[in-house]
mmCIF file with all atom_site columns, N, CA and C in Angstrom:
data_model
loop_
_atom_site.group_PDB
_atom_site.id
_atom_site.type_symbol
_atom_site.label_atom_id
_atom_site.label_alt_id
_atom_site.label_comp_id
_atom_site.label_asym_id
_atom_site.label_entity_id
_atom_site.label_seq_id
_atom_site.pdbx_PDB_ins_code
_atom_site.Cartn_x
_atom_site.Cartn_y
_atom_site.Cartn_z
_atom_site.occupancy
_atom_site.B_iso_or_equiv
_atom_site.pdbx_formal_charge
_atom_site.auth_seq_id
_atom_site.auth_comp_id
_atom_site.auth_asym_id
_atom_site.auth_atom_id
_atom_site.pdbx_PDB_model_num
ATOM 1   N N  . UNK Y 1 1  ? 30.918 -19.288 -27.318 1.00 65.00 ? 1  UNK Y N  1
ATOM 2   C CA . UNK Y 1 1  ? 31.630 -18.398 -28.208 1.00 65.00 ? 1  UNK Y CA 1
ATOM 3   C C  . UNK Y 1 1  ? 31.164 -16.959 -28.042 1.00 65.00 ? 1  UNK Y C  1
ATOM 4   N N  . UNK Y 1 2  ? 29.902 -16.745 -27.819 1.00 84.00 ? 2  UNK Y N  1
ATOM 5   C CA . UNK Y 1 2  ? 29.361 -15.395 -27.697 1.00 84.00 ? 2  UNK Y CA 1
ATOM 6   C C  . UNK Y 1 2  ? 29.022 -15.066 -26.254 1.00 84.00 ? 2  UNK Y C  1
ATOM 7   N N  . UNK Y 1 3  ? 29.914 -15.292 -25.323 1.00 94.00 ? 3  UNK Y N  1
ATOM 8   C CA . UNK Y 1 3  ? 29.647 -14.994 -23.917 1.00 94.00 ? 3  UNK Y CA 1
ATOM 9   C C  . UNK Y 1 3  ? 30.593 -13.919 -23.437 1.00 94.00 ? 3  UNK Y C  1
ATOM 10  N N  . UNK Y 1 4  ? 30.041 -12.889 -22.813 1.00 96.00 ? 4  UNK Y N  1
ATOM 11  C CA . UNK Y 1 4  ? 30.835 -11.808 -22.228 1.00 96.00 ? 4  UNK Y CA 1
ATOM 12  C C  . UNK Y 1 4  ? 30.272 -11.534 -20.841 1.00 96.00 ? 4  UNK Y C  1
ATOM 13  N N  . UNK Y 1 5  ? 31.149 -11.370 -19.857 1.00 97.00 ? 5  UNK Y N  1
ATOM 14  C CA . UNK Y 1 5  ? 30.743 -11.065 -18.487 1.00 97.00 ? 5  UNK Y CA 1
ATOM 15  C C  . UNK Y 1 5  ? 31.336 -9.744  -18.068 1.00 97.00 ? 5  UNK Y C  1
ATOM 16  N N  . UNK Y 1 6  ? 30.584 -8.980  -17.294 1.00 97.00 ? 6  UNK Y N  1
ATOM 17  C CA . UNK Y 1 6  ? 31.082 -7.712  -16.762 1.00 97.00 ? 6  UNK Y CA 1
ATOM 18  C C  . UNK Y 1 6  ? 30.690 -7.632  -15.296 1.00 97.00 ? 6  UNK Y C  1
ATOM 19  N N  . UNK Y 1 7  ? 31.677 -7.334  -14.441 1.00 96.00 ? 7  UNK Y N  1
ATOM 20  C CA . UNK Y 1 7  ? 31.404 -7.251  -13.012 1.00 96.00 ? 7  UNK Y CA 1
ATOM 21  C C  . UNK Y 1 7  ? 32.485 -6.407  -12.352 1.00 96.00 ? 7  UNK Y C  1
ATOM 22  N N  . UNK Y 1 8  ? 32.212 -5.980  -11.151 1.00 95.00 ? 8  UNK Y N  1
ATOM 23  C CA . UNK Y 1 8  ? 33.165 -5.270  -10.311 1.00 95.00 ? 8  UNK Y CA 1
ATOM 24  C C  . UNK Y 1 8  ? 33.353 -6.104  -9.051  1.00 95.00 ? 8  UNK Y C  1
ATOM 25  N N  . UNK Y 1 9  ? 34.571 -6.180  -8.544  1.00 93.00 ? 9  UNK Y N  1
ATOM 26  C CA . UNK Y 1 9  ? 34.873 -7.007  -7.379  1.00 93.00 ? 9  UNK Y CA 1
ATOM 27  C C  . UNK Y 1 9  ? 34.048 -6.595  -6.156  1.00 93.00 ? 9  UNK Y C  1
ATOM 28  N N  . UNK Y 1 10 ? 33.791 -5.312  -6.005  1.00 94.00 ? 10 UNK Y N  1
ATOM 29  C CA . UNK Y 1 10 ? 33.073 -4.822  -4.821  1.00 94.00 ? 10 UNK Y CA 1
ATOM 30  C C  . UNK Y 1 10 ? 31.566 -4.654  -5.058  1.00 94.00 ? 10 UNK Y C  1
ATOM 31  N N  . UNK Y 1 11 ? 31.028 -5.324  -6.076  1.00 95.00 ? 11 UNK Y N  1
ATOM 32  C CA . UNK Y 1 11 ? 29.612 -5.217  -6.395  1.00 95.00 ? 11 UNK Y CA 1
ATOM 33  C C  . UNK Y 1 11 ? 28.960 -6.592  -6.412  1.00 95.00 ? 11 UNK Y C  1
ATOM 34  N N  . UNK Y 1 12 ? 27.676 -6.643  -6.125  1.00 96.00 ? 12 UNK Y N  1
ATOM 35  C CA . UNK Y 1 12 ? 26.923 -7.898  -6.178  1.00 96.00 ? 12 UNK Y CA 1
ATOM 36  C C  . UNK Y 1 12 ? 26.319 -8.135  -7.561  1.00 96.00 ? 12 UNK Y C  1
ATOM 37  N N  . UNK Y 1 13 ? 26.451 -7.167  -8.468  1.00 97.00 ? 13 UNK Y N  1
ATOM 38  C CA . UNK Y 1 13 ? 25.821 -7.246  -9.781  1.00 97.00 ? 13 UNK Y CA 1
ATOM 39  C C  . UNK Y 1 13 ? 26.746 -7.863  -10.817 1.00 97.00 ? 13 UNK Y C  1
ATOM 40  N N  . UNK Y 1 14 ? 26.212 -8.766  -11.631 1.00 98.00 ? 14 UNK Y N  1
ATOM 41  C CA . UNK Y 1 14 ? 26.925 -9.377  -12.739 1.00 98.00 ? 14 UNK Y CA 1
ATOM 42  C C  . UNK Y 1 14 ? 26.088 -9.168  -13.991 1.00 98.00 ? 14 UNK Y C  1
ATOM 43  N N  . UNK Y 1 15 ? 26.729 -8.704  -15.070 1.00 98.00 ? 15 UNK Y N  1
ATOM 44  C CA . UNK Y 1 15 ? 26.065 -8.596  -16.365 1.00 98.00 ? 15 UNK Y CA 1
ATOM 45  C C  . UNK Y 1 15 ? 26.648 -9.663  -17.274 1.00 98.00 ? 15 UNK Y C  1
ATOM 46  N N  . UNK Y 1 16 ? 25.781 -10.440 -17.894 1.00 98.00 ? 16 UNK Y N  1
ATOM 47  C CA . UNK Y 1 16 ? 26.205 -11.495 -18.812 1.00 98.00 ? 16 UNK Y CA 1
ATOM 48  C C  . UNK Y 1 16 ? 25.543 -11.260 -20.167 1.00 98.00 ? 16 UNK Y C  1
ATOM 49  N N  . UNK Y 1 17 ? 26.343 -11.302 -21.220 1.00 98.00 ? 17 UNK Y N  1
ATOM 50  C CA . UNK Y 1 17 ? 25.833 -11.104 -22.577 1.00 98.00 ? 17 UNK Y CA 1
ATOM 51  C C  . UNK Y 1 17 ? 26.123 -12.359 -23.385 1.00 98.00 ? 17 UNK Y C  1
ATOM 52  N N  . UNK Y 1 18 ? 25.132 -12.839 -24.110 1.00 97.00 ? 18 UNK Y N  1
ATOM 53  C CA . UNK Y 1 18 ? 25.332 -14.028 -24.937 1.00 97.00 ? 18 UNK Y CA 1
ATOM 54  C C  . UNK Y 1 18 ? 24.328 -14.053 -26.076 1.00 97.00 ? 18 UNK Y C  1
ATOM 55  N N  . UNK Y 1 19 ? 24.594 -14.956 -27.014 1.00 97.00 ? 19 UNK Y N  1
ATOM 56  C CA . UNK Y 1 19 ? 23.698 -15.158 -28.142 1.00 97.00 ? 19 UNK Y CA 1
ATOM 57  C C  . UNK Y 1 19 ? 22.764 -16.313 -27.820 1.00 97.00 ? 19 UNK Y C  1
ATOM 58  N N  . UNK Y 1 20 ? 21.462 -16.051 -27.865 1.00 95.00 ? 20 UNK Y N  1
ATOM 59  C CA . UNK Y 1 20 ? 20.476 -17.113 -27.714 1.00 95.00 ? 20 UNK Y CA 1
ATOM 60  C C  . UNK Y 1 20 ? 20.304 -17.750 -29.089 1.00 95.00 ? 20 UNK Y C  1
ATOM 61  N N  . UNK Y 1 21 ? 20.852 -18.932 -29.236 1.00 93.00 ? 21 UNK Y N  1
ATOM 62  C CA . UNK Y 1 21 ? 20.866 -19.585 -30.544 1.00 93.00 ? 21 UNK Y CA 1
ATOM 63  C C  . UNK Y 1 21 ? 19.471 -19.900 -31.060 1.00 93.00 ? 21 UNK Y C  1
ATOM 64  N N  . UNK Y 1 22 ? 18.534 -20.177 -30.167 1.00 94.00 ? 22 UNK Y N  1
ATOM 65  C CA . UNK Y 1 22 ? 17.179 -20.533 -30.602 1.00 94.00 ? 22 UNK Y CA 1
ATOM 66  C C  . UNK Y 1 22 ? 16.470 -19.380 -31.304 1.00 94.00 ? 22 UNK Y C  1
ATOM 67  N N  . UNK Y 1 23 ? 16.814 -18.141 -30.928 1.00 95.00 ? 23 UNK Y N  1
ATOM 68  C CA . UNK Y 1 23 ? 16.182 -16.967 -31.530 1.00 95.00 ? 23 UNK Y CA 1
ATOM 69  C C  . UNK Y 1 23 ? 17.158 -16.137 -32.366 1.00 95.00 ? 23 UNK Y C  1
ATOM 70  N N  . UNK Y 1 24 ? 18.444 -16.469 -32.292 1.00 95.00 ? 24 UNK Y N  1
ATOM 71  C CA . UNK Y 1 24 ? 19.502 -15.721 -32.976 1.00 95.00 ? 24 UNK Y CA 1
ATOM 72  C C  . UNK Y 1 24 ? 19.517 -14.255 -32.540 1.00 95.00 ? 24 UNK Y C  1
ATOM 73  N N  . UNK Y 1 25 ? 19.273 -14.034 -31.246 1.00 97.00 ? 25 UNK Y N  1
ATOM 74  C CA . UNK Y 1 25 ? 19.247 -12.684 -30.673 1.00 97.00 ? 25 UNK Y CA 1
ATOM 75  C C  . UNK Y 1 25 ? 20.300 -12.590 -29.584 1.00 97.00 ? 25 UNK Y C  1
ATOM 76  N N  . UNK Y 1 26 ? 20.920 -11.417 -29.483 1.00 97.00 ? 26 UNK Y N  1
ATOM 77  C CA . UNK Y 1 26 ? 21.901 -11.138 -28.441 1.00 97.00 ? 26 UNK Y CA 1
ATOM 78  C C  . UNK Y 1 26 ? 21.160 -10.564 -27.233 1.00 97.00 ? 26 UNK Y C  1
ATOM 79  N N  . UNK Y 1 27 ? 21.422 -11.107 -26.057 1.00 98.00 ? 27 UNK Y N  1
ATOM 80  C CA . UNK Y 1 27 ? 20.750 -10.644 -24.843 1.00 98.00 ? 27 UNK Y CA 1
ATOM 81  C C  . UNK Y 1 27 ? 21.771 -10.321 -23.756 1.00 98.00 ? 27 UNK Y C  1
ATOM 82  N N  . UNK Y 1 28 ? 21.376 -9.435  -22.871 1.00 98.00 ? 28 UNK Y N  1
ATOM 83  C CA . UNK Y 1 28 ? 22.144 -9.147  -21.662 1.00 98.00 ? 28 UNK Y CA 1
ATOM 84  C C  . UNK Y 1 28 ? 21.220 -9.444  -20.493 1.00 98.00 ? 28 UNK Y C  1
ATOM 85  N N  . UNK Y 1 29 ? 21.727 -10.236 -19.559 1.00 98.00 ? 29 UNK Y N  1
ATOM 86  C CA . UNK Y 1 29 ? 20.957 -10.539 -18.351 1.00 98.00 ? 29 UNK Y CA 1
ATOM 87  C C  . UNK Y 1 29 ? 21.771 -10.098 -17.147 1.00 98.00 ? 29 UNK Y C  1
ATOM 88  N N  . UNK Y 1 30 ? 21.090 -9.478  -16.199 1.00 98.00 ? 30 UNK Y N  1
ATOM 89  C CA . UNK Y 1 30 ? 21.727 -8.990  -14.979 1.00 98.00 ? 30 UNK Y CA 1
ATOM 90  C C  . UNK Y 1 30 ? 21.361 -9.903  -13.827 1.00 98.00 ? 30 UNK Y C  1
ATOM 91  N N  . UNK Y 1 31 ? 22.371 -10.232 -13.008 1.00 98.00 ? 31 UNK Y N  1
ATOM 92  C CA . UNK Y 1 31 ? 22.191 -11.130 -11.869 1.00 98.00 ? 31 UNK Y CA 1
ATOM 93  C C  . UNK Y 1 31 ? 22.692 -10.455 -10.593 1.00 98.00 ? 31 UNK Y C  1
ATOM 94  N N  . UNK Y 1 32 ? 22.018 -10.752 -9.486  1.00 98.00 ? 32 UNK Y N  1
ATOM 95  C CA . UNK Y 1 32 ? 22.415 -10.265 -8.162  1.00 98.00 ? 32 UNK Y CA 1
ATOM 96  C C  . UNK Y 1 32 ? 22.851 -11.474 -7.334  1.00 98.00 ? 32 UNK Y C  1
ATOM 97  N N  . UNK Y 1 33 ? 23.974 -11.331 -6.647  1.00 96.00 ? 33 UNK Y N  1
ATOM 98  C CA . UNK Y 1 33 ? 24.487 -12.410 -5.801  1.00 96.00 ? 33 UNK Y CA 1
ATOM 99  C C  . UNK Y 1 33 ? 24.235 -12.066 -4.341  1.00 96.00 ? 33 UNK Y C  1
ATOM 100 N N  . UNK Y 1 34 ? 23.516 -12.927 -3.628  1.00 91.00 ? 34 UNK Y N  1
ATOM 101 C CA . UNK Y 1 34 ? 23.177 -12.639 -2.223  1.00 91.00 ? 34 UNK Y CA 1
ATOM 102 C C  . UNK Y 1 34 ? 24.000 -13.477 -1.244  1.00 91.00 ? 34 UNK Y C  1
ATOM 103 N N  . UNK Y 1 35 ? 25.221 -13.806 -1.618  1.00 88.00 ? 35 UNK Y N  1
ATOM 104 C CA . UNK Y 1 35 ? 26.169 -14.587 -0.819  1.00 88.00 ? 35 UNK Y CA 1
ATOM 105 C C  . UNK Y 1 35 ? 25.877 -16.085 -0.816  1.00 88.00 ? 35 UNK Y C  1
ATOM 106 N N  . UNK Y 1 36 ? 24.792 -16.485 -1.458  1.00 93.00 ? 36 UNK Y N  1
ATOM 107 C CA . UNK Y 1 36 ? 24.471 -17.909 -1.559  1.00 93.00 ? 36 UNK Y CA 1
ATOM 108 C C  . UNK Y 1 36 ? 24.069 -18.309 -2.973  1.00 93.00 ? 36 UNK Y C  1
ATOM 109 N N  . UNK Y 1 37 ? 23.274 -17.489 -3.614  1.00 96.00 ? 37 UNK Y N  1
ATOM 110 C CA . UNK Y 1 37 ? 22.758 -17.829 -4.940  1.00 96.00 ? 37 UNK Y CA 1
ATOM 111 C C  . UNK Y 1 37 ? 22.754 -16.611 -5.852  1.00 96.00 ? 37 UNK Y C  1
ATOM 112 N N  . UNK Y 1 38 ? 22.761 -16.887 -7.145  1.00 96.00 ? 38 UNK Y N  1
ATOM 113 C CA . UNK Y 1 38 ? 22.598 -15.849 -8.159  1.00 96.00 ? 38 UNK Y CA 1
ATOM 114 C C  . UNK Y 1 38 ? 21.110 -15.746 -8.486  1.00 96.00 ? 38 UNK Y C  1
ATOM 115 N N  . UNK Y 1 39 ? 20.591 -14.531 -8.495  1.00 97.00 ? 39 UNK Y N  1
ATOM 116 C CA . UNK Y 1 39 ? 19.184 -14.309 -8.827  1.00 97.00 ? 39 UNK Y CA 1
ATOM 117 C C  . UNK Y 1 39 ? 19.105 -13.403 -10.043 1.00 97.00 ? 39 UNK Y C  1
ATOM 118 N N  . UNK Y 1 40 ? 18.333 -13.816 -11.041 1.00 97.00 ? 40 UNK Y N  1
ATOM 119 C CA . UNK Y 1 40 ? 18.139 -13.001 -12.233 1.00 97.00 ? 40 UNK Y CA 1
ATOM 120 C C  . UNK Y 1 40 ? 17.366 -11.743 -11.863 1.00 97.00 ? 40 UNK Y C  1
ATOM 121 N N  . UNK Y 1 41 ? 17.854 -10.601 -12.336 1.00 97.00 ? 41 UNK Y N  1
ATOM 122 C CA . UNK Y 1 41 ? 17.213 -9.318  -12.054 1.00 97.00 ? 41 UNK Y CA 1
ATOM 123 C C  . UNK Y 1 41 ? 16.426 -8.836  -13.266 1.00 97.00 ? 41 UNK Y C  1
ATOM 124 N N  . UNK Y 1 42 ? 17.076 -8.823  -14.427 1.00 98.00 ? 42 UNK Y N  1
ATOM 125 C CA . UNK Y 1 42 ? 16.402 -8.413  -15.656 1.00 98.00 ? 42 UNK Y CA 1
ATOM 126 C C  . UNK Y 1 42 ? 17.146 -8.963  -16.862 1.00 98.00 ? 42 UNK Y C  1
ATOM 127 N N  . UNK Y 1 43 ? 16.430 -9.002  -17.976 1.00 97.00 ? 43 UNK Y N  1
ATOM 128 C CA . UNK Y 1 43 ? 16.995 -9.525  -19.221 1.00 97.00 ? 43 UNK Y CA 1
ATOM 129 C C  . UNK Y 1 43 ? 16.574 -8.583  -20.347 1.00 97.00 ? 43 UNK Y C  1
ATOM 130 N N  . UNK Y 1 44 ? 17.556 -8.201  -21.191 1.00 97.00 ? 44 UNK Y N  1
ATOM 131 C CA . UNK Y 1 44 ? 17.311 -7.231  -22.255 1.00 97.00 ? 44 UNK Y CA 1
ATOM 132 C C  . UNK Y 1 44 ? 17.776 -7.802  -23.586 1.00 97.00 ? 44 UNK Y C  1
ATOM 133 N N  . UNK Y 1 45 ? 16.930 -7.721  -24.590 1.00 97.00 ? 45 UNK Y N  1
ATOM 134 C CA . UNK Y 1 45 ? 17.295 -8.090  -25.958 1.00 97.00 ? 45 UNK Y CA 1
ATOM 135 C C  . UNK Y 1 45 ? 18.000 -6.872  -26.561 1.00 97.00 ? 45 UNK Y C  1
ATOM 136 N N  . UNK Y 1 46 ? 19.249 -7.047  -27.011 1.00 97.00 ? 46 UNK Y N  1
ATOM 137 C CA . UNK Y 1 46 ? 20.005 -5.903  -27.530 1.00 97.00 ? 46 UNK Y CA 1
ATOM 138 C C  . UNK Y 1 46 ? 20.194 -5.946  -29.037 1.00 97.00 ? 46 UNK Y C  1
ATOM 139 N N  . UNK Y 1 47 ? 19.600 -6.916  -29.712 1.00 97.00 ? 47 UNK Y N  1
ATOM 140 C CA . UNK Y 1 47 ? 19.669 -6.944  -31.163 1.00 97.00 ? 47 UNK Y CA 1
ATOM 141 C C  . UNK Y 1 47 ? 20.008 -8.310  -31.717 1.00 97.00 ? 47 UNK Y C  1
ATOM 142 N N  . UNK Y 1 48 ? 20.300 -8.317  -33.002 1.00 97.00 ? 48 UNK Y N  1
ATOM 143 C CA . UNK Y 1 48 ? 20.654 -9.548  -33.684 1.00 97.00 ? 48 UNK Y CA 1
ATOM 144 C C  . UNK Y 1 48 ? 22.015 -10.059 -33.252 1.00 97.00 ? 48 UNK Y C  1
ATOM 145 N N  . UNK Y 1 49 ? 22.454 -11.131 -33.892 1.00 96.00 ? 49 UNK Y N  1
ATOM 146 C CA . UNK Y 1 49 ? 23.717 -11.785 -33.527 1.00 96.00 ? 49 UNK Y CA 1
ATOM 147 C C  . UNK Y 1 49 ? 24.898 -10.824 -33.571 1.00 96.00 ? 49 UNK Y C  1
ATOM 148 N N  . UNK Y 1 50 ? 24.893 -9.868  -34.497 1.00 96.00 ? 50 UNK Y N  1
ATOM 149 C CA . UNK Y 1 50 ? 26.003 -8.914  -34.615 1.00 96.00 ? 50 UNK Y CA 1
ATOM 150 C C  . UNK Y 1 50 ? 26.191 -8.063  -33.358 1.00 96.00 ? 50 UNK Y C  1
ATOM 151 N N  . UNK Y 1 51 ? 25.127 -7.855  -32.598 1.00 97.00 ? 51 UNK Y N  1
ATOM 152 C CA . UNK Y 1 51 ? 25.215 -7.047  -31.378 1.00 97.00 ? 51 UNK Y CA 1
ATOM 153 C C  . UNK Y 1 51 ? 26.136 -7.696  -30.351 1.00 97.00 ? 51 UNK Y C  1
ATOM 154 N N  . UNK Y 1 52 ? 26.293 -9.009  -30.408 1.00 96.00 ? 52 UNK Y N  1
ATOM 155 C CA . UNK Y 1 52 ? 27.150 -9.703  -29.451 1.00 96.00 ? 52 UNK Y CA 1
ATOM 156 C C  . UNK Y 1 52 ? 28.635 -9.444  -29.698 1.00 96.00 ? 52 UNK Y C  1
ATOM 157 N N  . UNK Y 1 53 ? 28.971 -8.860  -30.839 1.00 95.00 ? 53 UNK Y N  1
ATOM 158 C CA . UNK Y 1 53 ? 30.366 -8.480  -31.100 1.00 95.00 ? 53 UNK Y CA 1
ATOM 159 C C  . UNK Y 1 53 ? 30.728 -7.173  -30.402 1.00 95.00 ? 53 UNK Y C  1
ATOM 160 N N  . UNK Y 1 54 ? 29.706 -6.414  -29.975 1.00 96.00 ? 54 UNK Y N  1
ATOM 161 C CA . UNK Y 1 54 ? 29.953 -5.178  -29.222 1.00 96.00 ? 54 UNK Y CA 1
ATOM 162 C C  . UNK Y 1 54 ? 30.058 -5.516  -27.734 1.00 96.00 ? 54 UNK Y C  1
ATOM 163 N N  . UNK Y 1 55 ? 30.682 -4.620  -26.989 1.00 96.00 ? 55 UNK Y N  1
ATOM 164 C CA . UNK Y 1 55 ? 30.814 -4.837  -25.546 1.00 96.00 ? 55 UNK Y CA 1
ATOM 165 C C  . UNK Y 1 55 ? 29.478 -4.633  -24.846 1.00 96.00 ? 55 UNK Y C  1
ATOM 166 N N  . UNK Y 1 56 ? 29.390 -5.128  -23.641 1.00 97.00 ? 56 UNK Y N  1
ATOM 167 C CA . UNK Y 1 56 ? 28.184 -4.913  -22.842 1.00 97.00 ? 56 UNK Y CA 1
ATOM 168 C C  . UNK Y 1 56 ? 27.960 -3.421  -22.640 1.00 97.00 ? 56 UNK Y C  1
ATOM 169 N N  . UNK Y 1 57 ? 29.021 -2.696  -22.334 1.00 95.00 ? 57 UNK Y N  1
ATOM 170 C CA . UNK Y 1 57 ? 28.914 -1.246  -22.118 1.00 95.00 ? 57 UNK Y CA 1
ATOM 171 C C  . UNK Y 1 57 ? 28.325 -0.540  -23.330 1.00 95.00 ? 57 UNK Y C  1
ATOM 172 N N  . UNK Y 1 58 ? 28.778 -0.922  -24.522 1.00 96.00 ? 58 UNK Y N  1
ATOM 173 C CA . UNK Y 1 58 ? 28.241 -0.299  -25.734 1.00 96.00 ? 58 UNK Y CA 1
ATOM 174 C C  . UNK Y 1 58 ? 26.783 -0.670  -25.949 1.00 96.00 ? 58 UNK Y C  1
ATOM 175 N N  . UNK Y 1 59 ? 26.397 -1.890  -25.622 1.00 96.00 ? 59 UNK Y N  1
ATOM 176 C CA . UNK Y 1 59 ? 25.029 -2.339  -25.872 1.00 96.00 ? 59 UNK Y CA 1
ATOM 177 C C  . UNK Y 1 59 ? 24.003 -1.786  -24.871 1.00 96.00 ? 59 UNK Y C  1
ATOM 178 N N  . UNK Y 1 60 ? 24.443 -1.317  -23.720 1.00 92.00 ? 60 UNK Y N  1
ATOM 179 C CA . UNK Y 1 60 ? 23.454 -0.793  -22.758 1.00 92.00 ? 60 UNK Y CA 1
ATOM 180 C C  . UNK Y 1 60 ? 23.375 0.723   -22.770 1.00 92.00 ? 60 UNK Y C  1
ATOM 181 N N  . UNK Y 1 61 ? 24.065 1.345   -23.675 1.00 89.00 ? 61 UNK Y N  1
ATOM 182 C CA . UNK Y 1 61 ? 23.960 2.819   -23.799 1.00 89.00 ? 61 UNK Y CA 1
ATOM 183 C C  . UNK Y 1 61 ? 22.665 3.226   -24.399 1.00 89.00 ? 61 UNK Y C  1
#
């Protein structure tokens, strides 16, 4: 329910935002695709559950 993805077709970077139910915190994790696997690059806590109602762009400003 609280999953948002942001990506560009010509980029290897994927940003995924979701609610971690165990902590009730909204997080954004960035992944790099190397043509075979997705590798986690970084993970950011962006706030409480309400933060997941905002877009990824708004949360990383």
